[in-house]
Coordinates of C-alpha atoms and ligand atoms in Angstrom, one line a residue:
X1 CA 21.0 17.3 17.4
X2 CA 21.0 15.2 14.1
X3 CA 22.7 11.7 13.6
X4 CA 23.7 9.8 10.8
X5 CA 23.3 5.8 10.8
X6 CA 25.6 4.0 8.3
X7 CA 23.7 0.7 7.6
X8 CA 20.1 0.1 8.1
X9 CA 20.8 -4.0 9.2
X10 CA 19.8 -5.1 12.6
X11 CA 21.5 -2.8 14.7
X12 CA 21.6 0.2 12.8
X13 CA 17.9 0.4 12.0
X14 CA 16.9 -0.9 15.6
X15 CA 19.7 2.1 16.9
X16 CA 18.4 4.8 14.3
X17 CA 15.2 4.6 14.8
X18 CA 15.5 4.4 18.9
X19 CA 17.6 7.6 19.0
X20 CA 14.7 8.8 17.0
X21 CA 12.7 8.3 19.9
X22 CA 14.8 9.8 22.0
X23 CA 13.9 13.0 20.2
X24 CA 16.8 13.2 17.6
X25 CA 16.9 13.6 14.0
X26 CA 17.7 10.6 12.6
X27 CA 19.0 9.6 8.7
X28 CA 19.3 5.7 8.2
X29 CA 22.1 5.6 5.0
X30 CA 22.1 2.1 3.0
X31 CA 23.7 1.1 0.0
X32 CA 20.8 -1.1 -1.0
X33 CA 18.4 1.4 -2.9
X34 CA 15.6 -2.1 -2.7
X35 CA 16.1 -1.4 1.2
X36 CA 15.6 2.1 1.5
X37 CA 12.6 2.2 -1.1
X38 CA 10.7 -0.6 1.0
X39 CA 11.5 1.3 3.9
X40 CA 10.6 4.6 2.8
X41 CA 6.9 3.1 2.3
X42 CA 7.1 1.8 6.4
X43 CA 8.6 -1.8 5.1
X44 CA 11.0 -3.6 7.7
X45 CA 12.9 -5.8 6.2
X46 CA 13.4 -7.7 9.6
X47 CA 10.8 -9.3 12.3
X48 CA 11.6 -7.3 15.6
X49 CA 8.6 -6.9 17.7
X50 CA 7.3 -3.2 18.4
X51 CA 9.7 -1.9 15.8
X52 CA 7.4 -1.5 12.5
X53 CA 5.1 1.0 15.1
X54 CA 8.0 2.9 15.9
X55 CA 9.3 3.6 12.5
X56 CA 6.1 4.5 11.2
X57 CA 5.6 6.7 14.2
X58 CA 9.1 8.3 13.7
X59 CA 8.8 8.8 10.4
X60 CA 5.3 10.3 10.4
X61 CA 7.2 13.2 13.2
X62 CA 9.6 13.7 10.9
X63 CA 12.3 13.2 13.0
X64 CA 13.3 9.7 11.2
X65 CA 14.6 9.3 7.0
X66 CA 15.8 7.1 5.2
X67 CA 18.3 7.8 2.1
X68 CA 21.3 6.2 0.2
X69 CA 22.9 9.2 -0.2
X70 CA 25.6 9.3 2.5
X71 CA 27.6 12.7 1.9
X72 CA 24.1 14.8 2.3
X73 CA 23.2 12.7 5.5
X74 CA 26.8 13.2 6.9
X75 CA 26.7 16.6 6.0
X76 CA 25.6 18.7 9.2
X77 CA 25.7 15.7 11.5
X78 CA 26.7 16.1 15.4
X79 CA 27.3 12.5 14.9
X80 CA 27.9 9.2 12.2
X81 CA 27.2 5.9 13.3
X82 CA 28.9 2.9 11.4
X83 CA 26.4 -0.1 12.2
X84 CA 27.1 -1.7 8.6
X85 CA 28.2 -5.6 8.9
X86 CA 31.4 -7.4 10.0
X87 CA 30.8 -11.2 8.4
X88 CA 33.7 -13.6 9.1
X89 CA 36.1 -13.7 6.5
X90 CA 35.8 -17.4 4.9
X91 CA 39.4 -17.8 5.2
X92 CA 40.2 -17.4 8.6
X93 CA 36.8 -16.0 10.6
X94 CA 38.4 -13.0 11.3
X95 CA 35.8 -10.1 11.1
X96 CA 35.6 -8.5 7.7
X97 CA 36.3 -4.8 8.4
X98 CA 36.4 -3.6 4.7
X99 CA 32.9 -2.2 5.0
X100 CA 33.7 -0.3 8.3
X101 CA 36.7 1.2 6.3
X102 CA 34.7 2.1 3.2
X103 CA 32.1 3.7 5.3
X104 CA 34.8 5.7 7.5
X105 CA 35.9 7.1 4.3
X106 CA 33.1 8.2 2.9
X107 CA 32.7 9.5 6.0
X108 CA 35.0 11.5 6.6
X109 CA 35.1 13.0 2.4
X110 CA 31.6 14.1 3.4
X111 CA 31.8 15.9 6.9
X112 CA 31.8 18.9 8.0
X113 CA 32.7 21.1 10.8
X114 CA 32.9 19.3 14.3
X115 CA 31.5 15.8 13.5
X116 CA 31.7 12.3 16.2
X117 CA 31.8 9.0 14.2
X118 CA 31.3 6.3 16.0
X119 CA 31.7 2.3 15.3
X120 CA 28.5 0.6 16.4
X121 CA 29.0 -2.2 14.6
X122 CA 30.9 -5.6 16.8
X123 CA 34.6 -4.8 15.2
X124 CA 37.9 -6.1 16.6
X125 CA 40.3 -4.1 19.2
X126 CA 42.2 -1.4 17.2
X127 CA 39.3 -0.8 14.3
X128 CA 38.8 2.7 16.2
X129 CA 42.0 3.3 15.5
X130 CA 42.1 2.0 12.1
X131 CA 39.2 4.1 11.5
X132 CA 40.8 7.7 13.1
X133 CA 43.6 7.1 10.5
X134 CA 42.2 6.9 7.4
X135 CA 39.6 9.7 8.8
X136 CA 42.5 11.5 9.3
X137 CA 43.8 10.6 5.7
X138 CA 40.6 11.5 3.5
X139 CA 38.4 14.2 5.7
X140 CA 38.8 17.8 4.5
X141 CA 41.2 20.2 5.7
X142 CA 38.6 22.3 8.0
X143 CA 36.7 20.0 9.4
X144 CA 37.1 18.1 13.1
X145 CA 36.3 14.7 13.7
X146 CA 36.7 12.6 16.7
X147 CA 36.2 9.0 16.6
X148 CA 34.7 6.9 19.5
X149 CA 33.6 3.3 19.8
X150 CA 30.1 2.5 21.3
X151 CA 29.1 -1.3 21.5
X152 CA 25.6 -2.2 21.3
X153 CA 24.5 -4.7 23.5
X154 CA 21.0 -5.5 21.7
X155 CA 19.4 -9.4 21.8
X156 CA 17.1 -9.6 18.9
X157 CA 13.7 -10.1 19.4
X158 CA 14.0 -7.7 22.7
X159 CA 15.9 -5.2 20.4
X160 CA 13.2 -2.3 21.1
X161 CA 13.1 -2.7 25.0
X162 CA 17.0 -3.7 25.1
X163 CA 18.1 -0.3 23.4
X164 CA 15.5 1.8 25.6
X165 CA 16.3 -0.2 28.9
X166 CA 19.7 -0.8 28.5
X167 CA 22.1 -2.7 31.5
X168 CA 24.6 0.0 30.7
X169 CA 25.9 2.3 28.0
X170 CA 29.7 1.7 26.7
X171 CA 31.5 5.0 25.2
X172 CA 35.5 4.2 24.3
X173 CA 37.2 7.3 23.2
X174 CA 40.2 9.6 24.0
X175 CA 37.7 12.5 23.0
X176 CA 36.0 14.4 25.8
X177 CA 34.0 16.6 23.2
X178 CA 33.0 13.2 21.9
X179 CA 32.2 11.9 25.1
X180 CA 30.0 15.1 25.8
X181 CA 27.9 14.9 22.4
X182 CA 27.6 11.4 23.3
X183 CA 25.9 12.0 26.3
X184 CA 23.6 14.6 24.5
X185 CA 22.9 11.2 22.6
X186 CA 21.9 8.8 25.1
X187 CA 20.3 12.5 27.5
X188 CA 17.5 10.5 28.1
X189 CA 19.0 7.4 29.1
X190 CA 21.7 9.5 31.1
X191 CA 18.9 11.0 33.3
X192 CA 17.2 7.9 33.6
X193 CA 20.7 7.1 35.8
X194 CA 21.9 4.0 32.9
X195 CA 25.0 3.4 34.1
X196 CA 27.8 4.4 31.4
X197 CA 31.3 3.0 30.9
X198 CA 33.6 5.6 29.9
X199 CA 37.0 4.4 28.6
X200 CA 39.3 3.9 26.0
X201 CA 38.6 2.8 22.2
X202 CA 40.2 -0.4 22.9
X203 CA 38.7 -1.3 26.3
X204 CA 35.3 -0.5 24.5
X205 CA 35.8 -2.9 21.7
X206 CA 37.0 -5.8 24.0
X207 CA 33.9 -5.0 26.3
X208 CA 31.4 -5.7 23.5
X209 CA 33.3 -9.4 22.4
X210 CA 34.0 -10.3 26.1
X211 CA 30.4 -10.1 27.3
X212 CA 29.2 -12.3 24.4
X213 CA 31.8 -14.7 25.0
X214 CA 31.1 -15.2 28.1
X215 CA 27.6 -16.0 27.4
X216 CA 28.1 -18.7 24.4
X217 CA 30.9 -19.8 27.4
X218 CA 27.9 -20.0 30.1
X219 CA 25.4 -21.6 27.6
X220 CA 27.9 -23.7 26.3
X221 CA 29.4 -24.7 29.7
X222 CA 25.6 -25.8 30.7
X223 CA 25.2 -27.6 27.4
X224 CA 28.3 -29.9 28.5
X225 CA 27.1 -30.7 32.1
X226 CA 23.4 -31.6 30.7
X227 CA 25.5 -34.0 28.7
X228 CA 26.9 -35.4 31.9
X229 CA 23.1 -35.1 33.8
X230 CA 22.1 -37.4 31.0
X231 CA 24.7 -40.0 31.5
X232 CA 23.8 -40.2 35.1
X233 CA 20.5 -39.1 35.2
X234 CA 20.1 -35.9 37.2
X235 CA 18.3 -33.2 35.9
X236 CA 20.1 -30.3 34.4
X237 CA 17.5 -27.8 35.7
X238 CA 18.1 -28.5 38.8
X239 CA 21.1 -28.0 38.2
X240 CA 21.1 -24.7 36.8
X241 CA 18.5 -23.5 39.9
X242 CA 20.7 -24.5 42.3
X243 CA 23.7 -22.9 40.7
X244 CA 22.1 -19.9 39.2
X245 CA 21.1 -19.0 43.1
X246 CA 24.3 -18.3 44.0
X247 CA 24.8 -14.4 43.5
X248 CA 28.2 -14.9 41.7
X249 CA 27.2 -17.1 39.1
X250 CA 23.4 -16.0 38.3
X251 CA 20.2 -17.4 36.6
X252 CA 20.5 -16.2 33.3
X253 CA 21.8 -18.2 29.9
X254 CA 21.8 -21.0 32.2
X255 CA 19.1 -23.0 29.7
X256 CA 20.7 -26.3 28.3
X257 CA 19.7 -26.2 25.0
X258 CA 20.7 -27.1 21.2
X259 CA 23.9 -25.1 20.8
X260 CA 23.2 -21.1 20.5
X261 CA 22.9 -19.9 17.0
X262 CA 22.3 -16.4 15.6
X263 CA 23.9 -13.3 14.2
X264 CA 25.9 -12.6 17.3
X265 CA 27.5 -15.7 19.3
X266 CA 28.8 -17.7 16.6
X267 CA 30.4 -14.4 14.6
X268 CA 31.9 -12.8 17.8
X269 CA 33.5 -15.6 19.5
X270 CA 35.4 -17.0 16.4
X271 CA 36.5 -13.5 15.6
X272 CA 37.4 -13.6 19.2
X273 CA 39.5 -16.2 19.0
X274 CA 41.6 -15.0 15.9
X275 CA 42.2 -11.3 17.4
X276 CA 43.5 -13.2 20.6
X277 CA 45.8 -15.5 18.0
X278 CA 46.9 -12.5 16.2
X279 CA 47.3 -10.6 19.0
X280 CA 49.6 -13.4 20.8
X281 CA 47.3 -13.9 23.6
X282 CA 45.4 -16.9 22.9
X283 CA 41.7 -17.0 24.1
X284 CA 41.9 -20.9 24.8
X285 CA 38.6 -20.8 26.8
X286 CA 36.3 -19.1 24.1
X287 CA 38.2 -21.8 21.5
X288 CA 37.2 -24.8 23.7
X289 CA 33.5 -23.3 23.3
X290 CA 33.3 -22.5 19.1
X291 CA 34.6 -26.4 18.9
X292 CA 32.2 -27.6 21.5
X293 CA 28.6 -25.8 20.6
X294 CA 29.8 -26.7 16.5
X295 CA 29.8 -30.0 17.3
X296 CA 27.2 -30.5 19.8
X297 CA 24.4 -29.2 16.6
X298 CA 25.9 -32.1 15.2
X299 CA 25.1 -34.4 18.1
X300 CA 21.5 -32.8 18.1
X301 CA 20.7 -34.4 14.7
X302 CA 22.2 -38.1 16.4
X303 CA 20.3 -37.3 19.1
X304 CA 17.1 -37.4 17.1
X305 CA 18.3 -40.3 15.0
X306 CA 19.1 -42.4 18.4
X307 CA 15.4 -41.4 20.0
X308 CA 14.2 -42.5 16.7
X309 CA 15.7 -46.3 17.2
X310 CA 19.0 -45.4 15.5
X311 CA 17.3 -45.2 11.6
X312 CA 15.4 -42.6 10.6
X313 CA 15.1 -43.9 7.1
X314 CA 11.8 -43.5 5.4
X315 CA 10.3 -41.7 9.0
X316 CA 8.4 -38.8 9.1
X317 CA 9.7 -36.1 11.2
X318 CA 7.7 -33.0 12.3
X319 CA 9.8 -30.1 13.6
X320 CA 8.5 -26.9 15.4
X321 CA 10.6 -24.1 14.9
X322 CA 13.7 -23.4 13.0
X323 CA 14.2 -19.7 14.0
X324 CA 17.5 -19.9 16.3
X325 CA 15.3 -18.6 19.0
X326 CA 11.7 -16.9 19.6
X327 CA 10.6 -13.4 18.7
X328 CA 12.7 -13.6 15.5
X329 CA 13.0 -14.8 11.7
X330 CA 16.5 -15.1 11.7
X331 CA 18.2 -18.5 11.0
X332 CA 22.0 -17.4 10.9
X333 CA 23.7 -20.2 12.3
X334 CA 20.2 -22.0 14.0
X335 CA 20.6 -25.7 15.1
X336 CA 17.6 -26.6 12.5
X337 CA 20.6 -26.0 9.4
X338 CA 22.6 -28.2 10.6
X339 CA 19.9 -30.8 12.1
X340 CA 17.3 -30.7 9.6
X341 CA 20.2 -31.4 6.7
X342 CA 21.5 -34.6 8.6
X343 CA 18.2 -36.1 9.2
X344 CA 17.2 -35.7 5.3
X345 CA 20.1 -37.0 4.4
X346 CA 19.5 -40.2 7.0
X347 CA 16.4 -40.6 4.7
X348 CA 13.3 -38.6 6.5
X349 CA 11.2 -36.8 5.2
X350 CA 10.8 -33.3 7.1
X351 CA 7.5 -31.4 7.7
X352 CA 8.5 -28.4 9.3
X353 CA 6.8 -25.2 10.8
X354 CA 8.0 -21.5 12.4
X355 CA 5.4 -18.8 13.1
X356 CA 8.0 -15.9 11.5
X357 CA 10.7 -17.8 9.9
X358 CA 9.9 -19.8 7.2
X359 CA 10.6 -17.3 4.6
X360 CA 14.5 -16.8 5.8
X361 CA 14.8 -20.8 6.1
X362 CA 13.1 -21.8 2.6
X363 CA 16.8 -20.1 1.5
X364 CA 18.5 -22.6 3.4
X365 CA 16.9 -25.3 3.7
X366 CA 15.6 -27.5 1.1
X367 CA 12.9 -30.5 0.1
X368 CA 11.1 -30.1 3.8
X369 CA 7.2 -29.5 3.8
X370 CA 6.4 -26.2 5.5
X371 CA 2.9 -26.8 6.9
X372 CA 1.2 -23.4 8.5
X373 CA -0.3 -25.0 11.7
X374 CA 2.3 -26.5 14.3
X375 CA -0.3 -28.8 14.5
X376 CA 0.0 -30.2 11.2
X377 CA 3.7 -31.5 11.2
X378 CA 2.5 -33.9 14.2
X379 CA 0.2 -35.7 11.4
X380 CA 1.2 -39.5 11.0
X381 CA 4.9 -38.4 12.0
X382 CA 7.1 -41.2 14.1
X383 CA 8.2 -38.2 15.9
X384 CA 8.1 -34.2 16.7
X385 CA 11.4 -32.1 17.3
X386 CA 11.1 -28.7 18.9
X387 CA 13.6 -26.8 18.2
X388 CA 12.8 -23.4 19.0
X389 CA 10.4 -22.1 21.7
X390 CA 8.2 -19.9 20.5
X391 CA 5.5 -19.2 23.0
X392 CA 2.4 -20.9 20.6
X393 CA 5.2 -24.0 21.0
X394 CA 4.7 -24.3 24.8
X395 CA 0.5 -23.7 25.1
X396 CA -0.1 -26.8 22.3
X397 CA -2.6 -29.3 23.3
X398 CA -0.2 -32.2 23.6
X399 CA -3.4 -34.4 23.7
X400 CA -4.6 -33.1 20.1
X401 CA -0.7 -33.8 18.9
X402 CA -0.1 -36.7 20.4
X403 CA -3.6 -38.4 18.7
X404 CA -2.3 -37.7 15.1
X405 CA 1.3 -38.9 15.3
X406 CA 1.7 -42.4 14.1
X407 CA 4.5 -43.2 17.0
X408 CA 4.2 -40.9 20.3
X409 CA 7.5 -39.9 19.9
X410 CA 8.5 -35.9 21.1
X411 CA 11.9 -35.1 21.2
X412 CA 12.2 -31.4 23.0
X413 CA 15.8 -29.8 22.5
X414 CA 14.1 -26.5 24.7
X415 CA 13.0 -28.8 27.7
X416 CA 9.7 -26.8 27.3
X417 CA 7.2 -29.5 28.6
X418 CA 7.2 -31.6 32.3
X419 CA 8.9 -35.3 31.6
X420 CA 5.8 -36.7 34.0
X421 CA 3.2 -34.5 31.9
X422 CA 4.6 -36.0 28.8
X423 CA 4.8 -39.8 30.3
X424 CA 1.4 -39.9 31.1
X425 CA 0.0 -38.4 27.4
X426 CA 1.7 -41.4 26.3
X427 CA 5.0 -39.8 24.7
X428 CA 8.4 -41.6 24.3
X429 CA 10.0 -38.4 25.6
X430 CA 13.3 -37.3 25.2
X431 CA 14.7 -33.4 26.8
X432 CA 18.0 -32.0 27.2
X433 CA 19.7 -33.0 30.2
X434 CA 16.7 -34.8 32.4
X435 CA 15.9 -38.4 32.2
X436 CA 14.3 -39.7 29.1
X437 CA 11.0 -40.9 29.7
X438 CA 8.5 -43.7 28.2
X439 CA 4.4 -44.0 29.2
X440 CA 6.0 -47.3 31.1
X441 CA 9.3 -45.9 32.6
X442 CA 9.5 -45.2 36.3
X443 CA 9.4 -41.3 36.4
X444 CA 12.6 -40.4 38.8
X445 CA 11.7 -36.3 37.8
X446 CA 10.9 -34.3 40.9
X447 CA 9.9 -30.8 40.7
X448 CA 12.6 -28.4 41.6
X449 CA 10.7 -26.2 44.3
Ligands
LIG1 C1 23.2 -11.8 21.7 C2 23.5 -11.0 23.0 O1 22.5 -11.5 24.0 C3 23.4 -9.5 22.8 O2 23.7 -8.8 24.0 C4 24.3 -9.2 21.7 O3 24.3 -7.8 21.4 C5 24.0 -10.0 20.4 O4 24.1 -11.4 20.7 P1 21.0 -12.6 20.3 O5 22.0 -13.2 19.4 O6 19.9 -11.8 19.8 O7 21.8 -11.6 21.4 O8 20.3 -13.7 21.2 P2 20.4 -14.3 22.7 O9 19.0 -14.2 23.3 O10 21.5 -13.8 23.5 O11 20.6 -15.9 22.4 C6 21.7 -16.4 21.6 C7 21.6 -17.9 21.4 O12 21.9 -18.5 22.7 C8 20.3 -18.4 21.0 O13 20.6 -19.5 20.0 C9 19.7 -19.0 22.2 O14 18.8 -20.1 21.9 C10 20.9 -19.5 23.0 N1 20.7 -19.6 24.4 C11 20.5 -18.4 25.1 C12 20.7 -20.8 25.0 O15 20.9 -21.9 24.4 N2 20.6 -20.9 26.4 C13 20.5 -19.7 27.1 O16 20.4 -19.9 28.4 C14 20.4 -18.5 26.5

């Protein structure tokens, strides 16, 4: 069995080098010769935990390469995966497919035989069909190709573990050849009894945007009630316990939290919501939740400003982590853009650190002091922000930060530290969706047991 994998981004080098593992032979194809050379030398141009070992491990086999020549990779492959990127189009946010398209038709001038290709990367209902056209249009006149859609379903920073231990497997085709090579594919998934979706193209690509909409909806849907804890002062944990323990609704992406951010949520739900306009069936629900998580990174960064006394001119601001979440260097679409910005431009001065993503933020983000211990951006600061929670984020001795700040001030958009804990170190402390708390409040926090 040998498999092509179009695009060495996220997805396709976390896929690629996974079905490598799986005991395949895998070539990762790339456009970006810098890429593949770095990469041919055991350089990841991403942070994803366990995956440098695996590569190297792969590699060293023999059963993984990298190349940027597509038509000799394609050539004598049981299957081509497309995992190369859909950005929102600036004018509208619609997914840009053209790279999808350009790859299909290299694609399909290169194959040979009986060949699967398969759309990996997140692409709008009908692109599989799009994608068997022009196949159909520019492959040569003896070979076969079927085309099939198969979602991936990875969370970044879990990427390794996610693809090996998947929930389930999604296959949308019309193709049961495809199907049967697909299986080959994912054999030892298959045997390991990973449930697997078989259906149509377009049930498969509506799969993949439906599950991640209805996470940003769950996320954002606890964002809004830790609003309304706040205004009455209940505790949003609670909250999400008590609710989460009911079988229906469940425990996970239940955490009240700065707005989600990443490479995923943001894309896939605005892309969402202009298929559903284009396609005359309005996704109203998933358009309430772009408008509400854009604006509440917004009201993160007033947040901050109000904790702060309503002026944060001429403060001192220390913030840990601007990753959009742990594990990774990512920043796409992170509530530190937007929140770091509007406090710089409210006149503080930002000292900031991440344990991974500093490099990908410098790009971004501008005139903020990166300091290389989180202990550091506490020094003299009138108050801390923690934006991301890293696991170094939640073991800090709060005794050791809270002696160098000038003001005790800890603002915690992760609700990673105990309101009472924080009271009694002193702390004006301020958490999503539980009652803000000073060293002479009344603490009205219970523990949720
Ligand atoms: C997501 C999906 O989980 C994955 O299945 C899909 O393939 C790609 O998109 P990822 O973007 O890597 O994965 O991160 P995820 O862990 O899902 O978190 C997304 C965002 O939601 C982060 O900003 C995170 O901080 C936020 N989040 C998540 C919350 O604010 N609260 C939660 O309870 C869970």
């Amino acid at each position: 069995m040998r498999l092509a994998m179009v695009g060495t981004g996220y997805v396709g080098l976390v896929s690629g080098t996974c079905f490598a593992e799986f005991g395949v032979d895998v070539v990762c194809v790339d456009t970006n010769v810098e890429k593949i050379e770095a990469l041919k030398k055991g350089k990841i141009p991403i942070f994803e935990p366990g995956l440098e070992d695996l590569v190297a491990k792969q590699v060293a086999r023999g059963r993984l390469s990298f190349t940027t020549n597509l038509a000799e990779a394609v050539k004598g492959a049981d299957a081509v995966f497309i995992a190369v990127g859909t950005p929102p189009r600036k004018e509208d946010g619609h997914a840009d497919l053209s790279f999808v398209y350009a790859a299909a038709k290299q694609v399909a001038e290169a194959a040979e035989g009986y060949t699967v290709v398969v759309t990996k990367s997140t692409v709008p209902v009908g692109t599989a069909r799009a994608v068997e056209k022009i196949i159909a249009e520019n492959k040569k006149s003896d070979s076969v190709i079927d085309v099939a859609s198969n979602p991936e379903f990875l969370r970044e920073g879990a990427a390794v573990n996610d693809f090996m231990r998947p929930d389930r497997i999604v296959i949308g085709t019309d193709s049961e050849r495809a199907v049967e090579v697909l299986r080959e594919v994912y054999r030892p998934l298959y045997l390991n009894e990973t449930p697997m979706v078989i259906t149509t193209p377009e049930t498969s690509e509506i799969i993949k945007y439906a599950a991640n909409a209805f996470l940003a909806t769950k996320i954002t849907f606890i964002n809004e009630i830790a609003n309304l804890c706040e205004a009455s002062g209940a505790n949003v944990q609670h909250v999400a316990k008590a609710i989460g323990l009911d079988g229906r609704i469940g425990s996970k992406f239940l955490h009240a939290g700065p707005g989600y951010g990443g490479s995923c949520f943001p894309k896939d739900t605005l892309a969402l919501t202009q298929t559903g306009q284009v396609m005359k069936a309005p996704q109203t629900i998933v358009e309430a939740v772009v408008k509400a998580n854009h604006n509440r990174q917004q009201q993160m960064a007033e947040r901050v400003i109000a904790a702060c006394g309503g002026d944060v001119k001429g403060m001192k601001i220390g913030v840990l982590g601007v990753a959009f979440k742990p594990n990774t260097d990512d920043v796409r679409d992170a509530p530190s853009l937007v929140i770091i910005p509007e406090l710089q431009k409210e006149g503080a001065e930002i000292f900031a650190h991440d344990p991974e993503a500093q490099e990908e933020a410098e790009k971004h983000l501008k005139n903020v002091h990166w300091v290389k211990d989180p202990y550091a951006v506490a020094k003299d600061a009138d108050a801390v922000v923690i934006l991301t929670e890293w696991n170094e984020y939640r073991a800090l001795d709060m005794k050791r930060l809270s002696d160098s700040m000038g003001v005790k001030r800890l603002i915690d958009m992760r609700n990673i530290y105990k309101p009472a804990v924080m009271r009694e170190l002193g702390f004006h402390y301020v958490s999503i969706g539980r009652p803000e708390v000073t060293p002479d409040s009344e603490v009205k926090i219970r523990k949720v047991s």
